[in-house]
Amino acid sequence: MKSKNEFYKAYFAALMEQGIEVRRSTSADYLADFHQKDQLIAFYTRADQIERNPFVTVPDRLMSSIHDLARKTALQLGICTEKPYTDKSEKIVNGVYKLCEHGDVVLACKHHPLFDYVFSTYRLSPDNQTPVQRQYFYNRDEATESFATRSGLVDARKLFSETELTLIHDEMVKFLITPNDKNMEQFEQVQILIDRLEDLIPALKERDIHLDYDAEFAHDLDGDPGSLDVAELSR
């Protein structure tokens, strides 16, 4: 899960499928109101809590299913469920634990009733050492990557985003399966690179690479892409 917005989108869509209508709240205290059969049954607070409407009768089973669906959605989106700190870890304030510090950058974590463990990276103000420029994460790997780059432990210029890696993967696959003058050493090197990319992003293994066959293979048909149609018909 990259952000709360990703959770909201998935969770509220799941509620709608269960027959619970989600509306923007008219109260500044809540993010959304939950309705069932034109009755306001619960509220989703800005603190990520789900509250029963005390002025109507809402069955316990219904409230439990609403809570369970929120938890299930968060788990499906990949929240961190493994406790990243111990009792010996430095406790800062409000239940926040410091995991790492380098220079003026801190990696911290706090337990959350819905999202389990929420991470943050921030800088310490040189004036009073208070946190500034805080960024939140719900995935441990993303949080540690942010800490490494923000603190200068890793040069961000040498890193690629998931989107960039996907584009590289596409081009490597195309290189292997399209006609060209590659030799065995090049073939093996590209295959190793593809394997490494798929280890980093397992979802790449399941994707279909869409090729423009007319453009990719035209040179094998004497420059006549229309020959592809003839070739197909002759099979």
PDB file of C-alpha atoms in Angstrom:
ATOM      1  CA  MET A   1       0.000   0.000   0.000  1.00  0.00           C
ATOM      2  CA  LYS A   2       1.527   3.271  -1.117  1.00  0.00           C
ATOM      3  CA  SER A   3      -0.965   5.677   0.441  1.00  0.00           C
ATOM      4  CA  LYS A   4      -4.209   5.928   2.362  1.00  0.00           C
ATOM      5  CA  ASN A   5      -5.935   7.024  -0.837  1.00  0.00           C
ATOM      6  CA  GLU A   6      -5.149   3.614  -2.323  1.00  0.00           C
ATOM      7  CA  PHE A   7      -6.788   2.001   0.717  1.00  0.00           C
ATOM      8  CA  TYR A   8      -9.831   4.299   0.606  1.00  0.00           C
ATOM      9  CA  LYS A   9     -10.434   3.546  -3.071  1.00  0.00           C
ATOM     10  CA  ALA A  10     -10.270  -0.220  -2.580  1.00  0.00           C
ATOM     11  CA  TYR A  11     -12.148  -0.314   0.728  1.00  0.00           C
ATOM     12  CA  PHE A  12     -14.993   1.965  -0.276  1.00  0.00           C
ATOM     13  CA  ALA A  13     -15.424   0.026  -3.539  1.00  0.00           C
ATOM     14  CA  ALA A  14     -15.599  -3.215  -1.541  1.00  0.00           C
ATOM     15  CA  LEU A  15     -18.253  -1.724   0.751  1.00  0.00           C
ATOM     16  CA  MET A  16     -20.339  -0.669  -2.248  1.00  0.00           C
ATOM     17  CA  GLU A  17     -20.226  -4.259  -3.507  1.00  0.00           C
ATOM     18  CA  GLN A  18     -21.631  -5.336  -0.130  1.00  0.00           C
ATOM     19  CA  GLY A  19     -24.571  -2.959  -0.506  1.00  0.00           C
ATOM     20  CA  ILE A  20     -23.199  -0.235   1.754  1.00  0.00           C
ATOM     21  CA  GLU A  21     -23.206   3.188   0.111  1.00  0.00           C
ATOM     22  CA  VAL A  22     -20.254   5.447   0.877  1.00  0.00           C
ATOM     23  CA  ARG A  23     -20.835   9.201   0.820  1.00  0.00           C
ATOM     24  CA  ARG A  24     -18.579  12.138   1.548  1.00  0.00           C
ATOM     25  CA  SER A  25     -19.264  13.217   5.121  1.00  0.00           C
ATOM     26  CA  THR A  26     -20.921  16.529   5.836  1.00  0.00           C
ATOM     27  CA  SER A  27     -18.983  16.708   9.118  1.00  0.00           C
ATOM     28  CA  ALA A  28     -15.387  17.904   9.336  1.00  0.00           C
ATOM     29  CA  ASP A  29     -14.738  15.149  11.906  1.00  0.00           C
ATOM     30  CA  TYR A  30     -15.353  12.337   9.431  1.00  0.00           C
ATOM     31  CA  LEU A  31     -13.986  11.354   6.063  1.00  0.00           C
ATOM     32  CA  ALA A  32     -17.026   9.373   4.915  1.00  0.00           C
ATOM     33  CA  ASP A  33     -20.495   8.265   5.955  1.00  0.00           C
ATOM     34  CA  PHE A  34     -21.732   4.701   5.458  1.00  0.00           C
ATOM     35  CA  HIS A  35     -25.375   4.222   4.474  1.00  0.00           C
ATOM     36  CA  GLN A  36     -27.478   1.099   4.100  1.00  0.00           C
ATOM     37  CA  LYS A  37     -31.012   1.304   2.739  1.00  0.00           C
ATOM     38  CA  ASP A  38     -30.992   5.102   3.136  1.00  0.00           C
ATOM     39  CA  GLN A  39     -30.010   4.808   6.803  1.00  0.00           C
ATOM     40  CA  LEU A  40     -26.777   6.318   8.133  1.00  0.00           C
ATOM     41  CA  ILE A  41     -25.171   3.412   9.989  1.00  0.00           C
ATOM     42  CA  ALA A  42     -21.517   4.366  10.562  1.00  0.00           C
ATOM     43  CA  PHE A  43     -18.767   6.911  10.104  1.00  0.00           C
ATOM     44  CA  TYR A  44     -15.179   6.613   8.907  1.00  0.00           C
ATOM     45  CA  THR A  45     -13.118   9.059  10.945  1.00  0.00           C
ATOM     46  CA  ARG A  46     -10.060  11.009   9.838  1.00  0.00           C
ATOM     47  CA  ALA A  47      -8.124   8.984  12.417  1.00  0.00           C
ATOM     48  CA  ASP A  48      -8.948   5.786  10.474  1.00  0.00           C
ATOM     49  CA  GLN A  49     -11.529   4.584  12.961  1.00  0.00           C
ATOM     50  CA  ILE A  50     -14.967   3.203  12.110  1.00  0.00           C
ATOM     51  CA  GLU A  51     -17.692   4.439  14.443  1.00  0.00           C
ATOM     52  CA  ARG A  52     -21.244   3.151  14.763  1.00  0.00           C
ATOM     53  CA  ASN A  53     -24.029   5.721  14.459  1.00  0.00           C
ATOM     54  CA  PRO A  54     -25.364   5.833  18.054  1.00  0.00           C
ATOM     55  CA  PHE A  55     -28.759   7.192  16.979  1.00  0.00           C
ATOM     56  CA  VAL A  56     -29.888   4.155  14.982  1.00  0.00           C
ATOM     57  CA  THR A  57     -29.933   0.418  15.597  1.00  0.00           C
ATOM     58  CA  VAL A  58     -27.001  -1.213  13.815  1.00  0.00           C
ATOM     59  CA  PRO A  59     -26.575  -4.996  14.264  1.00  0.00           C
ATOM     60  CA  ASP A  60     -23.271  -6.094  15.782  1.00  0.00           C
ATOM     61  CA  ARG A  61     -22.788  -8.560  12.932  1.00  0.00           C
ATOM     62  CA  LEU A  62     -22.997  -5.737  10.380  1.00  0.00           C
ATOM     63  CA  MET A  63     -20.441  -3.593  12.239  1.00  0.00           C
ATOM     64  CA  SER A  64     -18.119  -6.587  12.560  1.00  0.00           C
ATOM     65  CA  SER A  65     -18.310  -7.245   8.828  1.00  0.00           C
ATOM     66  CA  ILE A  66     -17.514  -3.571   8.091  1.00  0.00           C
ATOM     67  CA  HIS A  67     -14.460  -3.732  10.355  1.00  0.00           C
ATOM     68  CA  ASP A  68     -13.378  -7.108   8.969  1.00  0.00           C
ATOM     69  CA  LEU A  69     -13.598  -5.823   5.407  1.00  0.00           C
ATOM     70  CA  ALA A  70     -11.388  -2.851   6.288  1.00  0.00           C
ATOM     71  CA  ARG A  71      -8.790  -5.157   7.785  1.00  0.00           C
ATOM     72  CA  LYS A  72      -8.954  -7.564   4.862  1.00  0.00           C
ATOM     73  CA  THR A  73      -8.513  -4.728   2.364  1.00  0.00           C
ATOM     74  CA  ALA A  74      -5.471  -3.349   4.195  1.00  0.00           C
ATOM     75  CA  LEU A  75      -3.860  -6.798   4.245  1.00  0.00           C
ATOM     76  CA  GLN A  76      -4.523  -7.333   0.546  1.00  0.00           C
ATOM     77  CA  LEU A  77      -2.797  -4.033  -0.216  1.00  0.00           C
ATOM     78  CA  GLY A  78       0.364  -5.185   1.541  1.00  0.00           C
ATOM     79  CA  ILE A  79       0.525  -3.323   4.846  1.00  0.00           C
ATOM     80  CA  CYS A  80       3.400  -4.265   7.142  1.00  0.00           C
ATOM     81  CA  THR A  81       2.202  -6.780   9.747  1.00  0.00           C
ATOM     82  CA  GLU A  82       5.595  -7.766  11.163  1.00  0.00           C
ATOM     83  CA  LYS A  83       6.635  -5.721  14.189  1.00  0.00           C
ATOM     84  CA  PRO A  84       9.764  -3.775  13.149  1.00  0.00           C
ATOM     85  CA  TYR A  85      10.907  -2.667  16.599  1.00  0.00           C
ATOM     86  CA  THR A  86      11.530  -4.177  20.032  1.00  0.00           C
ATOM     87  CA  ASP A  87      11.081  -2.986  23.602  1.00  0.00           C
ATOM     88  CA  LYS A  88      14.717  -1.874  23.485  1.00  0.00           C
ATOM     89  CA  SER A  89      14.102   0.451  20.541  1.00  0.00           C
ATOM     90  CA  GLU A  90      14.195   4.157  21.357  1.00  0.00           C
ATOM     91  CA  LYS A  91      10.687   5.460  22.012  1.00  0.00           C
ATOM     92  CA  ILE A  92      10.203   9.052  20.935  1.00  0.00           C
ATOM     93  CA  VAL A  93       6.679  10.412  21.612  1.00  0.00           C
ATOM     94  CA  ASN A  94       3.084   9.252  21.192  1.00  0.00           C
ATOM     95  CA  GLY A  95       4.032   5.611  20.723  1.00  0.00           C
ATOM     96  CA  VAL A  96       6.520   6.337  17.931  1.00  0.00           C
ATOM     97  CA  TYR A  97       9.743   4.318  17.842  1.00  0.00           C
ATOM     98  CA  LYS A  98      12.971   5.381  16.172  1.00  0.00           C
ATOM     99  CA  LEU A  99      14.331   2.664  13.884  1.00  0.00           C
ATOM    100  CA  CYS A 100      17.311   4.428  12.274  1.00  0.00           C
ATOM    101  CA  GLU A 101      18.970   7.822  12.166  1.00  0.00           C
ATOM    102  CA  HIS A 102      21.658   9.101   9.833  1.00  0.00           C
ATOM    103  CA  GLY A 103      22.686  12.724   9.607  1.00  0.00           C
ATOM    104  CA  ASP A 104      19.523  14.766  10.001  1.00  0.00           C
ATOM    105  CA  VAL A 105      17.141  12.060   8.716  1.00  0.00           C
ATOM    106  CA  VAL A 106      15.132   9.654  10.904  1.00  0.00           C
ATOM    107  CA  LEU A 107      13.208   6.477  10.086  1.00  0.00           C
ATOM    108  CA  ALA A 108      10.423   5.931  12.625  1.00  0.00           C
ATOM    109  CA  CYS A 109       7.448   3.621  13.098  1.00  0.00           C
ATOM    110  CA  LYS A 110       4.197   3.517  15.051  1.00  0.00           C
ATOM    111  CA  HIS A 111       1.580   0.834  15.636  1.00  0.00           C
ATOM    112  CA  HIS A 112      -1.805   1.536  14.042  1.00  0.00           C
ATOM    113  CA  PRO A 113      -5.036  -0.306  14.906  1.00  0.00           C
ATOM    114  CA  LEU A 114      -6.012  -0.739  11.266  1.00  0.00           C
ATOM    115  CA  PHE A 115      -2.789  -0.514   9.231  1.00  0.00           C
ATOM    116  CA  ASP A 116      -0.642  -2.387  11.782  1.00  0.00           C
ATOM    117  CA  TYR A 117       2.678  -0.535  11.373  1.00  0.00           C
ATOM    118  CA  VAL A 118       2.953   2.887   9.793  1.00  0.00           C
ATOM    119  CA  PHE A 119       6.440   4.142   8.922  1.00  0.00           C
ATOM    120  CA  SER A 120       7.656   7.661   8.405  1.00  0.00           C
ATOM    121  CA  THR A 121      10.842   9.392   7.372  1.00  0.00           C
ATOM    122  CA  TYR A 122      11.575  12.983   8.285  1.00  0.00           C
ATOM    123  CA  ARG A 123      14.316  15.519   8.729  1.00  0.00           C
ATOM    124  CA  LEU A 124      15.268  17.163  11.999  1.00  0.00           C
ATOM    125  CA  SER A 125      15.035  20.927  11.938  1.00  0.00           C
ATOM    126  CA  PRO A 126      18.501  22.448  12.499  1.00  0.00           C
ATOM    127  CA  ASP A 127      16.917  25.141  14.682  1.00  0.00           C
ATOM    128  CA  ASN A 128      15.126  23.034  17.291  1.00  0.00           C
ATOM    129  CA  GLN A 129      15.507  19.380  16.174  1.00  0.00           C
ATOM    130  CA  THR A 130      11.766  18.996  15.551  1.00  0.00           C
ATOM    131  CA  PRO A 131      10.501  16.757  12.722  1.00  0.00           C
ATOM    132  CA  VAL A 132       9.934  18.434   9.338  1.00  0.00           C
ATOM    133  CA  GLN A 133       9.159  17.188   5.812  1.00  0.00           C
ATOM    134  CA  ARG A 134       7.601  13.983   7.149  1.00  0.00           C
ATOM    135  CA  GLN A 135       6.583  11.284   4.642  1.00  0.00           C
ATOM    136  CA  TYR A 136       4.429   8.245   5.544  1.00  0.00           C
ATOM    137  CA  PHE A 137       4.687   4.657   4.319  1.00  0.00           C
ATOM    138  CA  TYR A 138       2.700   1.454   4.890  1.00  0.00           C
ATOM    139  CA  ASN A 139       5.293  -0.846   3.366  1.00  0.00           C
ATOM    140  CA  ARG A 140       8.599  -1.461   5.141  1.00  0.00           C
ATOM    141  CA  ASP A 141      10.711  -1.730   2.000  1.00  0.00           C
ATOM    142  CA  GLU A 142       9.433   1.586   0.644  1.00  0.00           C
ATOM    143  CA  ALA A 143      10.105   3.261   3.984  1.00  0.00           C
ATOM    144  CA  THR A 144      13.683   1.993   4.208  1.00  0.00           C
ATOM    145  CA  GLU A 145      14.342   2.983   0.598  1.00  0.00           C
ATOM    146  CA  SER A 146      13.104   6.486   1.352  1.00  0.00           C
ATOM    147  CA  PHE A 147      15.326   6.681   4.422  1.00  0.00           C
ATOM    148  CA  ALA A 148      18.365   5.459   2.483  1.00  0.00           C
ATOM    149  CA  THR A 149      17.952   8.035  -0.274  1.00  0.00           C
ATOM    150  CA  ARG A 150      16.885  10.975   1.912  1.00  0.00           C
ATOM    151  CA  SER A 151      19.796  10.429   4.282  1.00  0.00           C
ATOM    152  CA  GLY A 152      22.313  10.042   1.462  1.00  0.00           C
ATOM    153  CA  LEU A 153      23.214   6.443   2.313  1.00  0.00           C
ATOM    154  CA  VAL A 154      22.199   5.554  -1.245  1.00  0.00           C
ATOM    155  CA  ASP A 155      22.586   7.778  -4.308  1.00  0.00           C
ATOM    156  CA  ALA A 156      19.042   8.269  -5.647  1.00  0.00           C
ATOM    157  CA  ARG A 157      20.451   8.943  -9.122  1.00  0.00           C
ATOM    158  CA  LYS A 158      21.501   5.291  -9.351  1.00  0.00           C
ATOM    159  CA  LEU A 159      18.009   3.980  -8.599  1.00  0.00           C
ATOM    160  CA  PHE A 160      15.111   3.263 -10.946  1.00  0.00           C
ATOM    161  CA  SER A 161      11.410   3.520 -10.186  1.00  0.00           C
ATOM    162  CA  GLU A 162       9.090   0.534 -10.639  1.00  0.00           C
ATOM    163  CA  THR A 163       7.691   2.168 -13.779  1.00  0.00           C
ATOM    164  CA  GLU A 164      11.170   2.621 -15.219  1.00  0.00           C
ATOM    165  CA  LEU A 165      12.098  -0.981 -14.408  1.00  0.00           C
ATOM    166  CA  THR A 166       8.934  -2.178 -16.137  1.00  0.00           C
ATOM    167  CA  LEU A 167       9.862  -0.261 -19.289  1.00  0.00           C
ATOM    168  CA  ILE A 168      13.362  -1.727 -19.202  1.00  0.00           C
ATOM    169  CA  HIS A 169      11.883  -5.209 -18.797  1.00  0.00           C
ATOM    170  CA  ASP A 170       9.640  -4.659 -21.829  1.00  0.00           C
ATOM    171  CA  GLU A 171      12.565  -3.684 -24.005  1.00  0.00           C
ATOM    172  CA  MET A 172      14.705  -6.603 -22.841  1.00  0.00           C
ATOM    173  CA  VAL A 173      11.953  -9.104 -23.626  1.00  0.00           C
ATOM    174  CA  LYS A 174      11.438  -7.548 -27.051  1.00  0.00           C
ATOM    175  CA  PHE A 175      15.173  -7.788 -27.662  1.00  0.00           C
ATOM    176  CA  LEU A 176      15.105 -11.526 -27.012  1.00  0.00           C
ATOM    177  CA  ILE A 177      12.065 -12.433 -29.099  1.00  0.00           C
ATOM    178  CA  THR A 178      12.519 -10.177 -32.121  1.00  0.00           C
ATOM    179  CA  PRO A 179      14.909 -10.942 -34.976  1.00  0.00           C
ATOM    180  CA  ASN A 180      18.265  -9.189 -34.634  1.00  0.00           C
ATOM    181  CA  ASP A 181      21.987  -9.876 -34.755  1.00  0.00           C
ATOM    182  CA  LYS A 182      22.449 -10.735 -31.080  1.00  0.00           C
ATOM    183  CA  ASN A 183      25.083 -13.301 -30.215  1.00  0.00           C
ATOM    184  CA  MET A 184      24.898 -15.946 -27.488  1.00  0.00           C
ATOM    185  CA  GLU A 185      26.728 -13.797 -24.928  1.00  0.00           C
ATOM    186  CA  GLN A 186      24.286 -10.914 -25.438  1.00  0.00           C
ATOM    187  CA  PHE A 187      21.357 -13.330 -25.239  1.00  0.00           C
ATOM    188  CA  GLU A 188      22.577 -14.727 -21.922  1.00  0.00           C
ATOM    189  CA  GLN A 189      23.295 -11.280 -20.444  1.00  0.00           C
ATOM    190  CA  VAL A 190      19.829 -10.000 -21.347  1.00  0.00           C
ATOM    191  CA  GLN A 191      18.189 -13.132 -19.920  1.00  0.00           C
ATOM    192  CA  ILE A 192      20.075 -12.598 -16.638  1.00  0.00           C
ATOM    193  CA  LEU A 193      18.857  -8.990 -16.551  1.00  0.00           C
ATOM    194  CA  ILE A 194      15.263 -10.096 -17.180  1.00  0.00           C
ATOM    195  CA  ASP A 195      15.497 -12.638 -14.346  1.00  0.00           C
ATOM    196  CA  ARG A 196      16.831  -9.964 -11.979  1.00  0.00           C
ATOM    197  CA  LEU A 197      14.024  -7.564 -12.887  1.00  0.00           C
ATOM    198  CA  GLU A 198      11.417 -10.277 -12.318  1.00  0.00           C
ATOM    199  CA  ASP A 199      12.952 -11.059  -8.925  1.00  0.00           C
ATOM    200  CA  LEU A 200      12.544  -7.385  -8.015  1.00  0.00           C
ATOM    201  CA  ILE A 201       9.004  -7.148  -9.421  1.00  0.00           C
ATOM    202  CA  PRO A 202       7.389 -10.641  -9.506  1.00  0.00           C
ATOM    203  CA  ALA A 203       4.282  -9.262 -11.257  1.00  0.00           C
ATOM    204  CA  LEU A 204       6.387  -8.815 -14.394  1.00  0.00           C
ATOM    205  CA  LYS A 205       6.364 -12.582 -14.894  1.00  0.00           C
ATOM    206  CA  GLU A 206       2.595 -12.595 -15.385  1.00  0.00           C
ATOM    207  CA  ARG A 207       2.404  -9.705 -17.839  1.00  0.00           C
ATOM    208  CA  ASP A 208       1.826 -10.019 -21.561  1.00  0.00           C
ATOM    209  CA  ILE A 209       4.238  -8.034 -23.706  1.00  0.00           C
ATOM    210  CA  HIS A 210       2.310  -6.555 -26.619  1.00  0.00           C
ATOM    211  CA  LEU A 211       4.320  -6.266 -29.801  1.00  0.00           C
ATOM    212  CA  ASP A 212       3.597  -4.443 -33.029  1.00  0.00           C
ATOM    213  CA  TYR A 213       4.343  -7.450 -35.211  1.00  0.00           C
ATOM    214  CA  ASP A 214       4.074  -5.487 -38.428  1.00  0.00           C
ATOM    215  CA  ALA A 215       6.791  -3.109 -37.261  1.00  0.00           C
ATOM    216  CA  GLU A 216       8.956  -5.665 -35.474  1.00  0.00           C
ATOM    217  CA  PHE A 217       9.079  -8.306 -38.200  1.00  0.00           C
ATOM    218  CA  ALA A 218       8.636  -6.270 -41.382  1.00  0.00           C
ATOM    219  CA  HIS A 219      12.325  -6.553 -42.283  1.00  0.00           C
ATOM    220  CA  ASP A 220      11.966 -10.352 -42.425  1.00  0.00           C
ATOM    221  CA  LEU A 221       9.269 -10.002 -45.080  1.00  0.00           C
ATOM    222  CA  ASP A 222      11.189  -7.880 -47.605  1.00  0.00           C
ATOM    223  CA  GLY A 223       9.735  -4.699 -46.167  1.00  0.00           C
ATOM    224  CA  ASP A 224       6.137  -5.782 -46.840  1.00  0.00           C
ATOM    225  CA  PRO A 225       4.178  -5.971 -43.552  1.00  0.00           C
ATOM    226  CA  GLY A 226       1.133  -7.109 -45.507  1.00  0.00           C
ATOM    227  CA  SER A 227       2.919 -10.384 -46.112  1.00  0.00           C
ATOM    228  CA  LEU A 228       2.115 -11.281 -42.515  1.00  0.00           C
ATOM    229  CA  ASP A 229      -1.544 -11.632 -43.453  1.00  0.00           C
ATOM    230  CA  VAL A 230      -0.646 -13.850 -46.419  1.00  0.00           C
ATOM    231  CA  ALA A 231       1.584 -15.959 -44.185  1.00  0.00           C
ATOM    232  CA  GLU A 232      -1.199 -16.415 -41.663  1.00  0.00           C
ATOM    233  CA  LEU A 233      -3.706 -17.430 -44.348  1.00  0.00           C
ATOM    234  CA  SER A 234      -1.339 -19.962 -45.836  1.00  0.00           C
ATOM    235  CA  ARG A 235      -1.016 -21.890 -42.572  1.00  0.00           C
TER     236      ARG A 235
END
